[in-house]
Tab-separated table of C-alpha atoms in Angstrom:
chain	number	residue	atom	x	y	z
A	1	ALA	CA	117.888	106.914	88.965
A	2	GLN	CA	117.082	109.644	92.223
A	3	THR	CA	118.319	108.186	95.740
A	4	VAL	CA	117.480	109.563	99.300
A	5	THR	CA	119.160	108.558	102.167
A	6	GLN	CA	118.546	108.830	106.087
A	7	SER	CA	121.567	108.206	107.908
A	8	GLN	CA	119.811	107.733	111.391
A	9	PRO	CA	117.654	105.373	112.119
A	10	GLU	CA	116.913	106.862	115.551
A	11	MET	CA	117.283	110.238	116.946
A	12	SER	CA	116.465	111.482	120.377
A	13	VAL	CA	116.249	114.737	122.132
A	14	GLN	CA	115.092	116.379	125.205
A	15	GLU	CA	112.539	118.270	125.414
A	16	ALA	CA	113.183	122.068	124.731
A	17	GLU	CA	116.225	121.148	123.374
A	18	THR	CA	117.431	121.481	119.402
A	19	VAL	CA	118.049	118.445	117.123
A	20	THR	CA	118.558	118.076	113.597
A	21	LEU	CA	118.040	115.301	111.070
A	22	SER	CA	119.830	114.417	108.004
A	23	CYS	CA	119.273	114.084	104.875
A	24	THR	CA	121.196	113.638	101.536
A	25	TYR	CA	120.089	112.287	98.229
A	26	ASP	CA	121.504	111.881	94.347
A	27	THR	CA	119.760	112.995	91.262
A	28	SER	CA	121.181	114.679	88.342
A	29	GLU	CA	118.015	116.789	88.090
A	30	SER	CA	118.862	120.479	88.716
A	31	ASP	CA	115.125	121.775	89.915
A	32	TYR	CA	113.351	119.356	92.149
A	33	TYR	CA	111.703	119.261	95.548
A	34	LEU	CA	112.301	118.419	98.577
A	35	PHE	CA	110.339	117.452	101.665
A	36	TRP	CA	110.262	116.639	104.924
A	37	TYR	CA	107.430	114.731	105.992
A	38	LYS	CA	106.271	113.616	109.603
A	39	GLN	CA	104.222	110.473	110.636
A	40	PRO	CA	103.406	110.088	114.124
A	41	PRO	CA	101.830	107.010	115.580
A	42	SER	CA	98.342	107.073	113.837
A	43	ARG	CA	100.511	106.759	110.454
A	44	GLN	CA	99.235	110.207	108.881
A	45	MET	CA	101.387	111.657	106.968
A	46	ILE	CA	101.481	115.316	107.756
A	47	LEU	CA	103.784	117.578	105.476
A	48	VAL	CA	106.315	119.454	107.591
A	49	ILE	CA	108.556	121.589	105.250
A	50	ARG	CA	109.210	121.394	101.534
A	51	GLN	CA	112.310	123.083	99.949
A	52	GLU	CA	112.339	123.961	95.961
A	53	ALA	CA	115.564	123.395	94.239
A	54	TYR	CA	116.075	126.786	92.594
A	55	LYS	CA	115.746	129.142	96.090
A	56	GLN	CA	118.846	129.538	97.909
A	57	GLN	CA	116.836	130.757	101.193
A	58	ASN	CA	116.483	127.852	103.627
A	59	ALA	CA	112.709	127.147	104.181
A	60	THR	CA	111.791	127.623	107.820
A	61	GLU	CA	107.754	126.739	109.175
A	62	ASN	CA	107.712	128.062	112.650
A	63	ARG	CA	109.701	125.662	114.860
A	64	PHE	CA	111.240	123.821	112.057
A	65	SER	CA	113.874	124.688	109.540
A	66	VAL	CA	116.434	123.602	106.904
A	67	ASN	CA	119.469	123.529	105.763
A	68	PHE	CA	119.992	123.272	102.285
A	69	GLN	CA	123.409	122.565	100.472
A	70	LYS	CA	122.607	122.175	97.068
A	71	ALA	CA	126.335	121.422	96.066
A	72	ALA	CA	126.482	119.007	98.615
A	73	LYS	CA	123.133	117.297	97.935
A	74	SER	CA	121.981	117.524	101.466
A	75	PHE	CA	118.934	118.960	102.983
A	76	SER	CA	118.854	118.272	107.325
A	77	LEU	CA	115.801	119.835	109.178
A	78	LYS	CA	116.383	120.956	112.557
A	79	ILE	CA	113.842	121.244	114.934
A	80	SER	CA	114.289	123.865	117.729
A	81	ASP	CA	112.063	123.526	121.384
A	82	SER	CA	111.278	120.056	120.619
A	83	GLN	CA	107.711	119.212	121.883
A	84	LEU	CA	106.672	115.703	122.992
A	85	GLY	CA	104.367	116.419	120.169
A	86	ASP	CA	107.232	116.143	117.807
A	87	ALA	CA	108.155	112.323	118.535
A	88	ALA	CA	107.229	110.580	114.971
A	89	MET	CA	108.951	108.884	112.151
A	90	TYR	CA	110.182	111.868	110.106
A	91	PHE	CA	110.860	111.167	106.157
A	92	CYS	CA	112.663	113.130	103.965
A	93	ALA	CA	111.428	112.651	100.160
A	94	TYR	CA	112.356	114.269	96.832
A	95	ARG	CA	110.499	115.069	93.776
A	96	ASP	CA	111.259	115.906	90.242
A	97	TYR	CA	110.240	119.415	89.025
A	98	GLY	CA	107.320	118.758	86.623
A	99	GLY	CA	107.415	117.242	82.985
A	100	SER	CA	106.851	114.460	85.301
A	101	GLN	CA	104.546	112.204	87.329
A	102	GLY	CA	105.708	113.794	90.452
A	103	ASN	CA	105.712	110.922	92.343
A	104	LEU	CA	107.486	111.274	96.140
A	105	ILE	CA	110.583	108.934	96.393
A	106	PHE	CA	111.377	108.668	100.266
A	107	GLY	CA	114.506	108.247	102.595
A	108	LYS	CA	113.737	105.126	105.106
A	109	GLY	CA	112.943	107.172	107.871
A	110	THR	CA	114.294	108.455	111.492
A	111	LYS	CA	112.596	107.914	114.623
A	112	LEU	CA	112.186	110.980	116.940
A	113	SER	CA	111.904	109.968	120.386
A	114	VAL	CA	111.670	113.121	122.442
A	115	LYS	CA	112.417	113.121	126.221
A	116	PRO	CA	110.207	114.533	129.055
B	1	GLY	CA	93.301	122.505	102.888
B	2	ALA	CA	92.957	119.650	100.508
B	3	VAL	CA	91.629	116.561	102.685
B	4	VAL	CA	92.103	113.501	101.062
B	5	SER	CA	89.910	110.878	102.576
B	6	GLN	CA	90.669	106.879	102.746
B	7	HIS	CA	88.545	104.441	102.879
B	8	PRO	CA	88.453	101.941	105.171
B	9	SER	CA	90.891	102.389	107.706
B	10	TRP	CA	91.058	99.000	108.880
B	11	VAL	CA	90.163	95.404	107.540
B	12	ILE	CA	90.772	92.104	108.150
B	13	CYS	CA	89.686	89.593	106.099
B	14	LYS	CA	90.536	85.660	105.042
B	15	SER	CA	92.416	84.860	102.578
B	16	GLY	CA	91.677	84.127	99.287
B	17	THR	CA	89.010	87.539	99.276
B	18	SER	CA	89.214	90.843	97.246
B	19	VAL	CA	89.455	94.137	98.983
B	20	LYS	CA	88.644	97.288	97.804
B	21	ILE	CA	90.289	100.868	98.735
B	22	GLU	CA	88.552	103.589	98.641
B	23	CYS	CA	90.888	107.014	98.072
B	24	ARG	CA	88.725	110.718	98.146
B	25	SER	CA	89.621	113.982	96.906
B	26	LEU	CA	87.009	116.211	98.914
B	27	ASP	CA	88.093	119.881	98.016
B	28	PHE	CA	90.183	119.594	94.817
B	29	GLN	CA	90.295	117.557	91.573
B	30	ALA	CA	92.897	114.884	91.726
B	31	THR	CA	94.178	114.784	88.640
B	32	THR	CA	96.774	112.293	89.809
B	33	MET	CA	96.380	109.581	92.433
B	34	PHE	CA	98.850	107.666	94.196
B	35	TRP	CA	99.213	104.506	95.768
B	36	TYR	CA	102.047	103.762	98.677
B	37	ARG	CA	102.632	100.496	100.661
B	38	GLN	CA	104.150	100.529	103.922
B	39	PHE	CA	105.322	97.649	105.781
B	40	PRO	CA	106.464	97.758	109.469
B	41	LYS	CA	109.334	99.985	110.403
B	42	GLN	CA	109.852	100.762	107.043
B	43	SER	CA	109.653	103.783	104.211
B	44	LEU	CA	106.483	104.311	101.718
B	45	MET	CA	107.521	102.075	98.422
B	46	LEU	CA	105.021	103.503	95.629
B	47	MET	CA	103.293	100.922	94.233
B	48	ALA	CA	101.577	102.857	91.070
B	49	THR	CA	100.378	106.342	89.857
B	50	SER	CA	96.955	107.446	87.897
B	51	ASN	CA	95.884	109.852	86.147
B	52	GLU	CA	91.935	110.705	85.808
B	53	GLY	CA	90.365	108.444	82.845
B	54	SER	CA	94.219	106.477	82.296
B	55	LYS	CA	95.318	103.542	83.182
B	56	ALA	CA	98.024	103.183	85.841
B	57	THR	CA	101.025	102.927	85.917
B	58	TYR	CA	102.945	100.330	87.848
B	59	GLU	CA	105.924	100.378	89.414
B	60	GLN	CA	108.960	97.258	88.834
B	61	GLY	CA	107.798	94.613	91.134
B	62	VAL	CA	104.351	95.293	91.699
B	63	GLU	CA	101.575	93.090	89.945
B	64	LYS	CA	98.939	94.951	88.059
B	65	ASP	CA	96.143	91.690	88.001
B	66	LYS	CA	96.932	91.560	91.870
B	67	PHE	CA	96.700	95.116	92.947
B	68	LEU	CA	93.839	96.824	90.448
B	69	ILE	CA	93.674	100.343	90.702
B	70	ASN	CA	90.726	102.536	89.036
B	71	HIS	CA	90.894	106.056	88.543
B	72	ALA	CA	87.798	106.863	86.539
B	73	SER	CA	86.780	110.425	88.517
B	74	LEU	CA	88.939	113.442	89.495
B	75	THR	CA	87.901	112.408	93.027
B	76	LEU	CA	88.033	109.118	93.796
B	77	SER	CA	90.324	106.059	92.558
B	78	THR	CA	90.364	103.049	94.193
B	79	LEU	CA	92.622	100.119	94.621
B	80	THR	CA	91.284	96.395	94.951
B	81	VAL	CA	93.624	93.836	96.347
B	82	THR	CA	92.441	90.374	94.296
B	83	SER	CA	92.310	87.030	96.147
B	84	ALA	CA	94.313	88.422	99.315
B	85	HIS	CA	96.832	85.907	100.950
B	86	PRO	CA	98.956	87.385	103.977
B	87	GLU	CA	101.335	88.310	102.398
B	88	ASP	CA	99.231	91.099	101.448
B	89	SER	CA	99.302	92.305	104.805
B	90	SER	CA	100.559	95.858	105.110
B	91	PHE	CA	99.516	99.561	105.228
B	92	TYR	CA	98.609	101.295	102.011
B	93	ILE	CA	98.582	104.792	101.733
B	94	CYS	CA	96.878	106.716	99.243
B	95	SER	CA	97.936	110.513	98.484
B	96	ALA	CA	96.332	112.882	95.266
B	97	ARG	CA	97.266	116.344	93.786
B	98	ASP	CA	95.778	118.583	91.499
B	99	ARG	CA	98.389	119.809	89.295
B	100	VAL	CA	102.367	118.913	88.247
B	101	ASN	CA	103.916	120.867	90.948
B	102	GLN	CA	101.190	121.161	93.527
B	103	PRO	CA	102.266	119.163	96.805
B	104	GLN	CA	100.550	115.667	97.432
B	105	HIS	CA	97.817	115.299	100.221
B	106	PHE	CA	98.055	111.998	101.845
B	107	GLY	CA	95.065	109.605	103.070
B	108	ASP	CA	95.284	108.355	106.861
B	109	GLY	CA	96.146	104.639	105.504
B	110	THR	CA	94.467	101.907	105.331
B	111	ARG	CA	95.440	98.434	107.534
B	112	LEU	CA	95.108	95.430	105.688
B	113	SER	CA	95.075	92.181	107.479
B	114	ILE	CA	94.973	88.920	105.750
B	115	LEU	CA	94.290	85.756	108.220
């Protein structure tokens, strides 16, 4: 069965600095998706970034980028120029590619605090 | 963008009552909907997956008679917590997608408190 591990329960970053959140996963599949979701105190789940496993190029969305290492099964999220609004729980998630219900498997989350 | 509306956002009720939570896709056809449960400071745990017009597939350990899921149309799924008890208090979130390889879109969640 697939698993997702986030080894950092909490992280802290100074405003305008850069922070990297770690995520590792385990799967026997070769094609899959990886996601980072943000959950602010409002508890709404917000998709931050998505990566298709067949793509070698790391996904980037404005200040958010990932370091996808397929062989190492690692998928870290880098947040540049951190802002106060980035403070939230961040969940790494895995999903099989097609051929199944496509449900998400979540890590336990990392709580990010941003210091002014 | 795709919008999923979940209602109610917060409900408080007495032990023994049944509570229905609605999840609607507003601008796309939700072929598949997912129901998650989230305890405080924990991750989302998938409860069940439902495809329109079919019976829901429940995850191991989730009581199907306790958590009734109906997905009768392409825009609406409901989760009914039957004879709710305090241990059922939690945050319930739905998500929906249209095609298999499309992202899931999440509702804003429902905070359920059973007294």
